[in-house]
Structure formats: structure tokens, C-alpha cells
């Protein structure tokens, strides 16, 4: 088993062969992947060395100290946090070799074609259809997806589509990788309450997906999607941030810098939210440590739920603290950002943007059900559609 000392030796050898000061950024990242130092817990040949996940910090510290470039993980978060573990878990060897290297280096951006206008909170009710072409073996996909981050910059998408409407809704779904540059894929901006459009609608019209781009077995897509969804919630709820690095930071700074805004009531509420933010930050750290030991569990759903509630409470308090100044928001410029900036810009923007936190990555209502049933072990809600064919469900 590779230990920390061996990883330091390998990292220093990489730096010696490819000095960051004189090596092209993309070339350095490719060399790092090929050396197995991208994600050390992945298998050899796929950017890793089969080492314990916890040792990634050893590599990262050496590279940071040397001023080596990173792969801008925020820009490619969907690929790293959701597509990669799914491809690793369910992809063929050819798929792993094809997709993982350009995904990690950021040469190819990924998006997630899951949510639909008629199936968001109840994702398993999705209606996008994939029908097998008997002659070519390709899948022909038709449907509409919504709330798709990064679709306007993505080369690839992870896609779930219904392949057998005669089965109940959680069955008869199949998981694919979709080429976003293929004919029939149309991306339209979805403008939000903030004025910008980081999300998209994606229309799929007779899009041909080769069977070689199927992940997992036909009809087993819901099982594959669970891996993606659990990793998604860990990515959102378990982000690593320093103390006061999230929404609480600007509010605490305003409190310190502007004593004229203070009241006793606001002090009590700020104190409680500051403690809540610190609890959330440390709980996220524990979640990441659990992740080191294995696959993410349903605890990630609880973290994502808490993240949404806390952001909305803090941004609401900030607007109250700033009074009329907190209500100012007059920049409705249509932007197409590549990154979600929860904390940047002014208080009014933060207040409006935080409303989306309870929808994106699974609605709070769905996550409450997951926490109730899978974490607390409470009885499941009655489900009248459990054994009913999808085509017979009321819509």
C-alpha cells in the first residue's frame, strides 16, 4: 500500500519533470493525471494509485506549496462530483478511459440532464423517452430537461431517460452519457429572479445516443442515478469553507464595521446563526471524513437541507440588518455565469439567489423524506403509484 512518504516522492518527481513555472497549465494537469496524482484513491491508469483517499491532502499540499496549477474544481464541479464517481462505478473500461481524463483536467465540462418540468421533486416520474433503434442499436431520445447548470458550456451530460413505460416509474429508466454537441440538442437560457441565467432548459429532439454511451444495464438507471444524487448532495452540502467563509461572513463583517446598525434583537439572532454556520462547517468536515471511508450515505441529504435553510436565514437577517440599503438591487443585467457565486455581489443578490438553494440539488421536501426514512428509520409515506406502470399514472 502506498503511504504518505511514497506520495511525496512521486509528487516531487512530477514537479521536477514538469516545473509549474515553465510548463503549460493543461500539460501539467495531464501529466499529473497520468502520474496517478489527480485523485489518488482512483485506480491506476485512471488518474489514481489505489491509495487511501485521505492521502490526497498530502499531494495537494505539495503542489500548492510549489505553486502548481489546479483544475479549477468549481468550474467543473458537476463532472468531478457527480459524473466521475458514476462513470467509475458503472462505466465500462472503455468509458472510463475515454471520459475521466478530460473530465478531470477540465478540457471537457459536464452537465446533468435529470430534472424535468413535469418531474422535478418526483424525479422518478420523468417523461423523457429513449427508444432503441432496432437497425443501428442507437437510442433515440426525445424530451425536455430543466434547471440544467453548465449546459451552455458542457460537452457531455449525464442523462436519465425512460426506456420502458410499461414498468413502474422507478424501473424502466436507463442512464446514458449524452454528447451536448450532437444534432437535436438545444440549450436555452433560463433567466432567474436575480436577472442572470446560470441555469438552462435543454430540449432533446431525436437525439441519437449510441448504446456504447449507456451506463449500467437497461432499465437500471434509477439505481445508477442514486450514486449521482448522493454525490451531488455531498458536493453541495459538504463544501469545504473556512470560518466565516460562507454567507455568514459578509453579515459578521457588517456587524463589526458598522455599530450604528446594531440592535439587541439582531445581536441575538446573529449570534445564533453564527453558531449554526460553524456547526454546519464542522459537520461538513465530518461528512468529508466519512466519505474517505466509503461511499456517501444519506447524511449528505441532511447537510444539503441544512445548507439551504441556513443560507436563507442568514441572507434574510442581512437584509434586515442593512435596512433600506439591504433592499437595493438594481443590476438586472443578463449574465451567463459559469460559476454560482453564492456570496459575491451585494446583500440583495444574496437574498434572492439563496431562494434557489431549497430547489437545486433536490428540493427540501424530498430531502426531508430521505432523512425521515433512511436516517431516522421512520415509516415511509403511503405511495399509491408504487406498482403502477408509468404510462398509467395520472398526469
mmCIF file of N, CA, C and O in Angstrom, residues 293-387:
data_model
loop_
_atom_site.group_PDB
_atom_site.id
_atom_site.type_symbol
_atom_site.label_atom_id
_atom_site.label_comp_id
_atom_site.label_asym_id
_atom_site.label_seq_id
_atom_site.Cartn_x
_atom_site.Cartn_y
_atom_site.Cartn_z
ATOM 1 N N UNK A 293 -13.905 7.122 4.048
ATOM 2 C CA UNK A 293 -14.024 5.714 4.427
ATOM 3 C C UNK A 293 -14.923 4.912 3.492
ATOM 4 O O UNK A 293 -15.004 3.696 3.580
ATOM 5 N N UNK A 294 -15.631 5.566 2.552
ATOM 6 C CA UNK A 294 -16.505 4.810 1.664
ATOM 7 C C UNK A 294 -17.407 5.719 0.863
ATOM 8 O O UNK A 294 -17.161 6.911 0.725
ATOM 9 N N UNK A 295 -18.472 5.144 0.341
ATOM 10 C CA UNK A 295 -19.412 5.901 -0.461
ATOM 11 C C UNK A 295 -20.262 6.804 0.439
ATOM 12 O O UNK A 295 -20.512 6.486 1.598
ATOM 13 N N UNK A 296 -20.729 7.966 -0.101
ATOM 14 C CA UNK A 296 -21.567 8.849 0.708
ATOM 15 C C UNK A 296 -22.899 8.197 1.033
ATOM 16 O O UNK A 296 -23.459 7.479 0.222
ATOM 17 N N UNK A 297 -23.393 8.438 2.217
ATOM 18 C CA UNK A 297 -24.673 7.887 2.630
ATOM 19 C C UNK A 297 -25.743 8.968 2.594
ATOM 20 O O UNK A 297 -25.517 10.064 2.077
ATOM 21 N N UNK A 298 -26.911 8.691 3.147
ATOM 22 C CA UNK A 298 -27.999 9.680 3.125
ATOM 23 C C UNK A 298 -27.715 10.904 3.982
ATOM 24 O O UNK A 298 -28.454 11.880 3.916
ATOM 25 N N UNK A 299 -26.631 10.882 4.796
ATOM 26 C CA UNK A 299 -26.314 12.050 5.616
ATOM 27 C C UNK A 299 -26.086 13.291 4.761
ATOM 28 O O UNK A 299 -26.323 14.422 5.198
ATOM 29 N N UNK A 300 -25.613 13.090 3.522
ATOM 30 C CA UNK A 300 -25.412 14.225 2.629
ATOM 31 C C UNK A 300 -26.698 14.971 2.354
ATOM 32 O O UNK A 300 -26.689 16.186 2.130
ATOM 33 N N UNK A 301 -27.824 14.265 2.365
ATOM 34 C CA UNK A 301 -29.113 14.922 2.150
ATOM 35 C C UNK A 301 -29.420 15.874 3.296
ATOM 36 O O UNK A 301 -29.958 16.970 3.094
ATOM 37 N N UNK A 302 -29.093 15.468 4.523
ATOM 38 C CA UNK A 302 -29.293 16.330 5.678
ATOM 39 C C UNK A 302 -28.428 17.578 5.607
ATOM 40 O O UNK A 302 -28.868 18.683 5.946
ATOM 41 N N UNK A 303 -27.186 17.411 5.142
ATOM 42 C CA UNK A 303 -26.292 18.555 5.014
ATOM 43 C C UNK A 303 -26.799 19.546 3.970
ATOM 44 O O UNK A 303 -26.763 20.751 4.165
ATOM 45 N N UNK A 304 -27.265 19.014 2.852
ATOM 46 C CA UNK A 304 -27.755 19.894 1.794
ATOM 47 C C UNK A 304 -29.009 20.635 2.265
ATOM 48 O O UNK A 304 -29.187 21.822 1.999
ATOM 49 N N UNK A 305 -29.874 19.945 3.007
ATOM 50 C CA UNK A 305 -31.073 20.562 3.562
ATOM 51 C C UNK A 305 -30.698 21.704 4.517
ATOM 52 O O UNK A 305 -31.248 22.808 4.446
ATOM 53 N N UNK A 306 -29.739 21.437 5.398
ATOM 54 C CA UNK A 306 -29.299 22.449 6.353
ATOM 55 C C UNK A 306 -28.639 23.631 5.661
ATOM 56 O O UNK A 306 -28.824 24.793 6.050
ATOM 57 N N UNK A 307 -27.873 23.353 4.615
ATOM 58 C CA UNK A 307 -27.206 24.405 3.847
ATOM 59 C C UNK A 307 -28.233 25.394 3.287
ATOM 60 O O UNK A 307 -28.069 26.612 3.367
ATOM 61 N N UNK A 308 -29.319 24.870 2.712
ATOM 62 C CA UNK A 308 -30.341 25.733 2.108
ATOM 63 C C UNK A 308 -31.036 26.589 3.168
ATOM 64 O O UNK A 308 -31.198 27.802 3.004
ATOM 65 N N UNK A 309 -31.426 25.979 4.261
ATOM 66 C CA UNK A 309 -32.138 26.719 5.305
ATOM 67 C C UNK A 309 -31.255 27.802 5.911
ATOM 68 O O UNK A 309 -31.694 28.939 6.137
ATOM 69 N N UNK A 310 -30.019 27.451 6.191
ATOM 70 C CA UNK A 310 -29.125 28.397 6.846
ATOM 71 C C UNK A 310 -28.834 29.590 5.935
ATOM 72 O O UNK A 310 -28.854 30.749 6.376
ATOM 73 N N UNK A 311 -28.583 29.330 4.648
ATOM 74 C CA UNK A 311 -28.316 30.438 3.726
ATOM 75 C C UNK A 311 -29.489 31.399 3.647
ATOM 76 O O UNK A 311 -29.317 32.623 3.600
ATOM 77 N N UNK A 312 -30.695 30.873 3.638
ATOM 78 C CA UNK A 312 -31.872 31.737 3.535
ATOM 79 C C UNK A 312 -32.080 32.549 4.826
ATOM 80 O O UNK A 312 -32.450 33.720 4.784
ATOM 81 N N UNK A 313 -31.820 31.934 5.976
ATOM 82 C CA UNK A 313 -31.962 32.662 7.237
ATOM 83 C C UNK A 313 -30.911 33.771 7.344
ATOM 84 O O UNK A 313 -31.201 34.897 7.762
ATOM 85 N N UNK A 314 -29.683 33.450 6.963
ATOM 86 C CA UNK A 314 -28.609 34.444 7.085
ATOM 87 C C UNK A 314 -28.828 35.609 6.119
ATOM 88 O O UNK A 314 -28.691 36.777 6.495
ATOM 89 N N UNK A 315 -29.177 35.288 4.869
ATOM 90 C CA UNK A 315 -29.364 36.369 3.901
ATOM 91 C C UNK A 315 -30.561 37.234 4.275
ATOM 92 O O UNK A 315 -30.571 38.448 4.046
ATOM 93 N N UNK A 316 -31.587 36.638 4.904
ATOM 94 C CA UNK A 316 -32.727 37.416 5.383
ATOM 95 C C UNK A 316 -32.333 38.357 6.510
ATOM 96 O O UNK A 316 -32.736 39.526 6.552
ATOM 97 N N UNK A 317 -31.497 37.843 7.417
ATOM 98 C CA UNK A 317 -31.027 38.692 8.521
ATOM 99 C C UNK A 317 -30.171 39.841 7.988
ATOM 100 O O UNK A 317 -30.248 40.970 8.480
ATOM 101 N N UNK A 318 -29.366 39.563 6.973
ATOM 102 C CA UNK A 318 -28.501 40.613 6.411
ATOM 103 C C UNK A 318 -29.334 41.753 5.830
ATOM 104 O O UNK A 318 -29.005 42.929 6.018
ATOM 105 N N UNK A 319 -30.414 41.423 5.141
ATOM 106 C CA UNK A 319 -31.284 42.455 4.582
ATOM 107 C C UNK A 319 -31.892 43.297 5.703
ATOM 108 O O UNK A 319 -31.970 44.528 5.615
ATOM 109 N N UNK A 320 -32.307 42.642 6.784
ATOM 110 C CA UNK A 320 -32.852 43.386 7.926
ATOM 111 C C UNK A 320 -31.796 44.273 8.562
ATOM 112 O O UNK A 320 -32.047 45.422 8.914
ATOM 113 N N UNK A 321 -30.601 43.747 8.726
ATOM 114 C CA UNK A 321 -29.516 44.488 9.366
ATOM 115 C C UNK A 321 -29.194 45.765 8.594
ATOM 116 O O UNK A 321 -28.995 46.827 9.178
ATOM 117 N N UNK A 322 -29.186 45.678 7.271
ATOM 118 C CA UNK A 322 -28.799 46.820 6.441
ATOM 119 C C UNK A 322 -29.955 47.776 6.172
ATOM 120 O O UNK A 322 -29.742 48.848 5.592
ATOM 121 N N UNK A 323 -31.173 47.401 6.561
ATOM 122 C CA UNK A 323 -32.310 48.297 6.373
ATOM 123 C C UNK A 323 -32.578 48.573 4.904
ATOM 124 O O UNK A 323 -32.523 47.667 4.060
ATOM 125 N N UNK A 324 -32.848 49.834 4.582
ATOM 126 C CA UNK A 324 -33.169 50.196 3.196
ATOM 127 C C UNK A 324 -32.017 49.847 2.251
ATOM 128 O O UNK A 324 -32.233 49.480 1.097
ATOM 129 N N UNK A 325 -30.809 49.970 2.736
ATOM 130 C CA UNK A 325 -29.645 49.631 1.913
ATOM 131 C C UNK A 325 -29.689 48.169 1.481
ATOM 132 O O UNK A 325 -29.262 47.809 0.385
ATOM 133 N N UNK A 326 -30.220 47.319 2.342
ATOM 134 C CA UNK A 326 -30.277 45.890 2.032
ATOM 135 C C UNK A 326 -31.270 45.555 0.941
ATOM 136 O O UNK A 326 -31.204 44.476 0.344
ATOM 137 N N UNK A 327 -32.209 46.472 0.690
ATOM 138 C CA UNK A 327 -33.218 46.226 -0.342
ATOM 139 C C UNK A 327 -32.746 46.643 -1.724
ATOM 140 O O UNK A 327 -33.410 46.358 -2.721
ATOM 141 N N UNK A 328 -31.624 47.349 -1.791
ATOM 142 C CA UNK A 328 -31.151 47.839 -3.083
ATOM 143 C C UNK A 328 -30.647 46.689 -3.938
ATOM 144 O O UNK A 328 -29.781 45.920 -3.534
ATOM 145 N N UNK A 329 -31.245 46.553 -5.101
ATOM 146 C CA UNK A 329 -30.751 45.589 -6.084
ATOM 147 C C UNK A 329 -31.289 46.026 -7.429
ATOM 148 O O UNK A 329 -32.465 45.849 -7.729
ATOM 149 N N UNK A 330 -30.450 46.637 -8.217
ATOM 150 C CA UNK A 330 -30.935 47.200 -9.479
ATOM 151 C C UNK A 330 -30.108 46.750 -10.672
ATOM 152 O O UNK A 330 -30.206 47.333 -11.740
ATOM 153 N N UNK A 331 -29.296 45.722 -10.507
ATOM 154 C CA UNK A 331 -28.499 45.234 -11.622
ATOM 155 C C UNK A 331 -29.157 43.977 -12.190
ATOM 156 O O UNK A 331 -28.965 42.885 -11.672
ATOM 157 N N UNK A 332 -29.976 44.166 -13.207
ATOM 158 C CA UNK A 332 -30.681 43.028 -13.795
ATOM 159 C C UNK A 332 -30.021 42.596 -15.093
ATOM 160 O O UNK A 332 -30.663 42.022 -15.972
ATOM 161 N N UNK A 333 -28.738 42.878 -15.208
ATOM 162 C CA UNK A 333 -28.008 42.516 -16.418
ATOM 163 C C UNK A 333 -28.101 41.015 -16.673
ATOM 164 O O UNK A 333 -27.900 40.205 -15.764
ATOM 165 N N UNK A 334 -28.425 40.677 -17.898
ATOM 166 C CA UNK A 334 -28.482 39.259 -18.284
ATOM 167 C C UNK A 334 -27.064 38.709 -18.364
ATOM 168 O O UNK A 334 -26.287 39.084 -19.234
ATOM 169 N N UNK A 335 -26.722 37.843 -17.437
ATOM 170 C CA UNK A 335 -25.400 37.218 -17.429
ATOM 171 C C UNK A 335 -25.549 35.720 -17.632
ATOM 172 O O UNK A 335 -26.575 35.138 -17.289
ATOM 173 N N UNK A 336 -24.483 35.091 -18.131
ATOM 174 C CA UNK A 336 -24.461 33.638 -18.301
ATOM 175 C C UNK A 336 -23.245 33.105 -17.547
ATOM 176 O O UNK A 336 -22.268 32.653 -18.156
ATOM 177 N N UNK A 337 -23.270 33.160 -16.219
ATOM 178 C CA UNK A 337 -22.069 32.796 -15.461
ATOM 179 C C UNK A 337 -21.747 31.307 -15.559
ATOM 180 O O UNK A 337 -22.644 30.464 -15.648
ATOM 181 N N UNK A 338 -20.468 30.996 -15.514
ATOM 182 C CA UNK A 338 -20.042 29.596 -15.488
ATOM 183 C C UNK A 338 -20.066 29.062 -14.067
ATOM 184 O O UNK A 338 -20.115 27.856 -13.853
ATOM 185 N N UNK A 339 -20.004 29.964 -13.084
ATOM 186 C CA UNK A 339 -19.940 29.555 -11.686
ATOM 187 C C UNK A 339 -21.093 30.166 -10.903
ATOM 188 O O UNK A 339 -21.549 31.269 -11.216
ATOM 189 N N UNK A 340 -21.555 29.459 -9.902
ATOM 190 C CA UNK A 340 -22.534 30.005 -8.971
ATOM 191 C C UNK A 340 -21.780 30.764 -7.902
ATOM 192 O O UNK A 340 -20.879 30.230 -7.264
ATOM 193 N N UNK A 341 -22.140 32.039 -7.724
ATOM 194 C CA UNK A 341 -21.469 32.839 -6.707
ATOM 195 C C UNK A 341 -22.472 33.146 -5.604
ATOM 196 O O UNK A 341 -23.215 34.109 -5.665
ATOM 197 N N UNK A 342 -22.520 32.285 -4.586
ATOM 198 C CA UNK A 342 -23.497 32.449 -3.514
ATOM 199 C C UNK A 342 -23.202 33.685 -2.657
ATOM 200 O O UNK A 342 -24.102 34.296 -2.109
ATOM 201 N N UNK A 343 -21.939 34.026 -2.511
ATOM 202 C CA UNK A 343 -21.538 35.028 -1.529
ATOM 203 C C UNK A 343 -21.203 36.372 -2.168
ATOM 204 O O UNK A 343 -21.334 37.416 -1.541
ATOM 205 N N UNK A 344 -20.788 36.380 -3.421
ATOM 206 C CA UNK A 344 -20.362 37.614 -4.054
ATOM 207 C C UNK A 344 -21.501 38.585 -4.280
ATOM 208 O O UNK A 344 -22.667 38.297 -4.037
ATOM 209 N N UNK A 345 -21.162 39.768 -4.735
ATOM 210 C CA UNK A 345 -22.114 40.833 -5.014
ATOM 211 C C UNK A 345 -22.798 41.323 -3.734
ATOM 212 O O UNK A 345 -22.354 41.037 -2.621
ATOM 213 N N UNK A 346 -23.930 42.042 -3.867
ATOM 214 C CA UNK A 346 -24.490 42.737 -2.725
ATOM 215 C C UNK A 346 -25.531 41.886 -1.978
ATOM 216 O O UNK A 346 -25.905 40.803 -2.410
ATOM 217 N N UNK A 347 -26.009 42.467 -0.840
ATOM 218 C CA UNK A 347 -26.923 41.718 0.022
ATOM 219 C C UNK A 347 -28.203 41.332 -0.709
ATOM 220 O O UNK A 347 -28.732 40.233 -0.512
ATOM 221 N N UNK A 348 -28.732 42.235 -1.541
ATOM 222 C CA UNK A 348 -29.969 41.938 -2.269
ATOM 223 C C UNK A 348 -29.814 40.745 -3.183
ATOM 224 O O UNK A 348 -30.722 39.906 -3.301
ATOM 225 N N UNK A 349 -28.660 40.644 -3.837
ATOM 226 C CA UNK A 349 -28.402 39.492 -4.694
ATOM 227 C C UNK A 349 -28.346 38.207 -3.867
ATOM 228 O O UNK A 349 -28.952 37.192 -4.231
ATOM 229 N N UNK A 350 -27.638 38.258 -2.764
ATOM 230 C CA UNK A 350 -27.516 37.057 -1.927
ATOM 231 C C UNK A 350 -28.894 36.600 -1.440
ATOM 232 O O UNK A 350 -29.176 35.396 -1.391
ATOM 233 N N UNK A 351 -29.742 37.554 -1.064
ATOM 234 C CA UNK A 351 -31.080 37.212 -0.579
ATOM 235 C C UNK A 351 -31.883 36.503 -1.678
ATOM 236 O O UNK A 351 -32.511 35.466 -1.449
ATOM 237 N N UNK A 352 -31.847 37.071 -2.893
ATOM 238 C CA UNK A 352 -32.620 36.480 -3.990
ATOM 239 C C UNK A 352 -32.043 35.134 -4.420
ATOM 240 O O UNK A 352 -32.770 34.163 -4.633
ATOM 241 N N UNK A 353 -30.708 35.049 -4.530
ATOM 242 C CA UNK A 353 -30.083 33.807 -5.017
ATOM 243 C C UNK A 353 -30.301 32.650 -4.050
ATOM 244 O O UNK A 353 -30.435 31.495 -4.458
ATOM 245 N N UNK A 354 -30.334 32.964 -2.739
ATOM 246 C CA UNK A 354 -30.456 31.881 -1.752
ATOM 247 C C UNK A 354 -31.810 31.180 -1.846
ATOM 248 O O UNK A 354 -31.949 30.048 -1.366
ATOM 249 N N UNK A 355 -32.812 31.818 -2.460
ATOM 250 C CA UNK A 355 -34.123 31.168 -2.575
ATOM 251 C C UNK A 355 -34.011 29.881 -3.390
ATOM 252 O O UNK A 355 -34.746 28.929 -3.178
ATOM 253 N N UNK A 356 -33.097 29.884 -4.353
ATOM 254 C CA UNK A 356 -32.931 28.690 -5.174
ATOM 255 C C UNK A 356 -32.291 27.521 -4.459
ATOM 256 O O UNK A 356 -32.363 26.381 -4.936
ATOM 257 N N UNK A 357 -31.677 27.782 -3.309
ATOM 258 C CA UNK A 357 -30.979 26.705 -2.600
ATOM 259 C C UNK A 357 -31.919 25.577 -2.175
ATOM 260 O O UNK A 357 -31.504 24.431 -2.040
ATOM 261 N N UNK A 358 -33.201 25.915 -1.953
ATOM 262 C CA UNK A 358 -34.121 24.868 -1.500
ATOM 263 C C UNK A 358 -34.721 24.080 -2.666
ATOM 264 O O UNK A 358 -35.517 23.171 -2.445
ATOM 265 N N UNK A 359 -34.309 24.400 -3.896
ATOM 266 C CA UNK A 359 -34.763 23.650 -5.073
ATOM 267 C C UNK A 359 -33.623 22.861 -5.687
ATOM 268 O O UNK A 359 -33.729 21.672 -5.956
ATOM 269 N N UNK A 360 -32.487 23.527 -5.893
ATOM 270 C CA UNK A 360 -31.379 22.892 -6.610
ATOM 271 C C UNK A 360 -30.774 21.735 -5.802
ATOM 272 O O UNK A 360 -30.682 21.786 -4.591
ATOM 273 N N UNK A 361 -30.410 20.681 -6.515
ATOM 274 C CA UNK A 361 -29.809 19.525 -5.847
ATOM 275 C C UNK A 361 -30.792 18.703 -5.042
ATOM 276 O O UNK A 361 -30.407 17.986 -4.119
ATOM 277 N N UNK A 362 -32.076 18.785 -5.360
ATOM 278 C CA UNK A 362 -33.098 18.055 -4.603
ATOM 279 C C UNK A 362 -33.851 19.017 -3.719
ATOM 280 O O UNK A 362 -33.251 19.754 -2.928
ATOM 281 N N UNK A 363 -35.179 19.071 -3.858
ATOM 282 C CA UNK A 363 -35.957 20.022 -3.059
ATOM 283 C C UNK A 363 -35.900 19.649 -1.580
ATOM 284 O O UNK A 363 -35.677 18.491 -1.205
ATOM 285 N N UNK A 364 -36.126 20.657 -0.752
ATOM 286 C CA UNK A 364 -36.087 20.411 0.696
ATOM 287 C C UNK A 364 -37.119 19.373 1.109
ATOM 288 O O UNK A 364 -36.883 18.570 2.020
ATOM 289 N N UNK A 365 -38.282 19.349 0.423
ATOM 290 C CA UNK A 365 -39.327 18.385 0.777
ATOM 291 C C UNK A 365 -38.860 16.950 0.510
ATOM 292 O O UNK A 365 -39.081 16.044 1.316
ATOM 293 N N UNK A 366 -38.191 16.741 -0.629
ATOM 294 C CA UNK A 366 -37.676 15.404 -0.945
ATOM 295 C C UNK A 366 -36.596 15.000 0.060
ATOM 296 O O UNK A 366 -36.552 13.858 0.542
ATOM 297 N N UNK A 367 -35.723 15.946 0.390
ATOM 298 C CA UNK A 367 -34.635 15.630 1.316
ATOM 299 C C UNK A 367 -35.168 15.321 2.713
ATOM 300 O O UNK A 367 -34.624 14.468 3.421
ATOM 301 N N UNK A 368 -36.247 16.005 3.123
ATOM 302 C CA UNK A 368 -36.856 15.686 4.415
ATOM 303 C C UNK A 368 -37.351 14.245 4.433
ATOM 304 O O UNK A 368 -37.214 13.529 5.449
ATOM 305 N N UNK A 369 -37.927 13.803 3.327
ATOM 306 C CA UNK A 369 -38.375 12.416 3.242
ATOM 307 C C UNK A 369 -37.205 11.444 3.365
ATOM 308 O O UNK A 369 -37.304 10.415 4.039
ATOM 309 N N UNK A 370 -36.092 11.762 2.689
ATOM 310 C CA UNK A 370 -34.924 10.881 2.750
ATOM 311 C C UNK A 370 -34.382 10.796 4.173
ATOM 312 O O UNK A 370 -34.073 9.710 4.685
ATOM 313 N N UNK A 371 -34.294 11.951 4.831
ATOM 314 C CA UNK A 371 -33.797 11.963 6.216
ATOM 315 C C UNK A 371 -34.735 11.158 7.113
ATOM 316 O O UNK A 371 -34.302 10.358 7.956
ATOM 317 N N UNK A 372 -36.054 11.356 6.923
ATOM 318 C CA UNK A 372 -37.026 10.661 7.769
ATOM 319 C C UNK A 372 -36.939 9.145 7.592
ATOM 320 O O UNK A 372 -36.933 8.394 8.579
ATOM 321 N N UNK A 373 -36.866 8.704 6.348
ATOM 322 C CA UNK A 373 -36.951 7.267 6.078
ATOM 323 C C UNK A 373 -35.602 6.552 6.204
ATOM 324 O O UNK A 373 -35.518 5.463 6.757
ATOM 325 N N UNK A 374 -34.526 7.185 5.679
ATOM 326 C CA UNK A 374 -33.258 6.462 5.611
ATOM 327 C C UNK A 374 -32.309 6.766 6.756
ATOM 328 O O UNK A 374 -31.423 5.988 7.050
ATOM 329 N N UNK A 375 -32.474 7.920 7.402
ATOM 330 C CA UNK A 375 -31.608 8.251 8.531
ATOM 331 C C UNK A 375 -32.312 7.939 9.849
ATOM 332 O O UNK A 375 -31.755 7.278 10.730
ATOM 333 N N UNK A 376 -33.577 8.413 9.971
ATOM 334 C CA UNK A 376 -34.299 8.218 11.235
ATOM 335 C C UNK A 376 -35.085 6.918 11.280
ATOM 336 O O UNK A 376 -35.527 6.501 12.347
ATOM 337 N N UNK A 377 -35.275 6.270 10.115
ATOM 338 C CA UNK A 377 -35.987 4.994 10.094
ATOM 339 C C UNK A 377 -37.472 5.114 10.337
ATOM 340 O O UNK A 377 -38.117 4.156 10.795
ATOM 341 N N UNK A 378 -38.058 6.274 10.048
ATOM 342 C CA UNK A 378 -39.496 6.455 10.229
ATOM 343 C C UNK A 378 -40.263 5.733 9.120
ATOM 344 O O UNK A 378 -39.712 5.473 8.045
ATOM 345 N N UNK A 379 -41.535 5.407 9.362
ATOM 346 C CA UNK A 379 -42.330 4.718 8.330
ATOM 347 C C UNK A 379 -42.417 5.557 7.060
ATOM 348 O O UNK A 379 -42.516 6.782 7.117
ATOM 349 N N UNK A 380 -42.389 4.882 5.913
ATOM 350 C CA UNK A 380 -42.477 5.580 4.634
ATOM 351 C C UNK A 380 -43.885 6.107 4.412
ATOM 352 O O UNK A 380 -44.854 5.553 4.929
ATOM 353 N N UNK A 381 -43.987 7.191 3.643
ATOM 354 C CA UNK A 381 -45.291 7.723 3.292
ATOM 355 C C UNK A 381 -46.024 6.721 2.397
ATOM 356 O O UNK A 381 -45.396 6.016 1.599
ATOM 357 N N UNK A 382 -47.361 6.640 2.490
ATOM 358 C CA UNK A 382 -48.115 5.767 1.581
ATOM 359 C C UNK A 382 -47.892 6.177 0.129
ATOM 360 O O UNK A 382 -47.923 7.373 -0.185
ATOM 361 N N UNK A 383 -47.647 5.198 -0.744
ATOM 362 C CA UNK A 383 -47.405 5.504 -2.159
ATOM 363 C C UNK A 383 -48.353 4.674 -3.018
ATOM 364 O O UNK A 383 -48.222 3.465 -3.098
ATOM 365 N N UNK A 384 -49.276 5.378 -3.636
ATOM 366 C CA UNK A 384 -50.277 4.677 -4.443
ATOM 367 C C UNK A 384 -49.763 4.323 -5.834
ATOM 368 O O UNK A 384 -50.418 3.585 -6.558
ATOM 369 N N UNK A 385 -48.586 4.866 -6.209
ATOM 370 C CA UNK A 385 -48.086 4.628 -7.566
ATOM 371 C C UNK A 385 -46.969 3.587 -7.609
ATOM 372 O O UNK A 385 -46.339 3.404 -8.639
ATOM 373 N N UNK A 386 -46.736 2.904 -6.486
ATOM 374 C CA UNK A 386 -45.555 2.039 -6.374
ATOM 375 C C UNK A 386 -45.545 0.923 -7.421
ATOM 376 O O UNK A 386 -44.517 0.623 -8.012
ATOM 377 N N UNK A 387 -46.666 0.277 -7.647
ATOM 378 C CA UNK A 387 -46.691 -0.872 -8.574
ATOM 379 C C UNK A 387 -47.498 -0.580 -9.838
ATOM 380 O O UNK A 387 -47.941 -1.512 -10.515
#
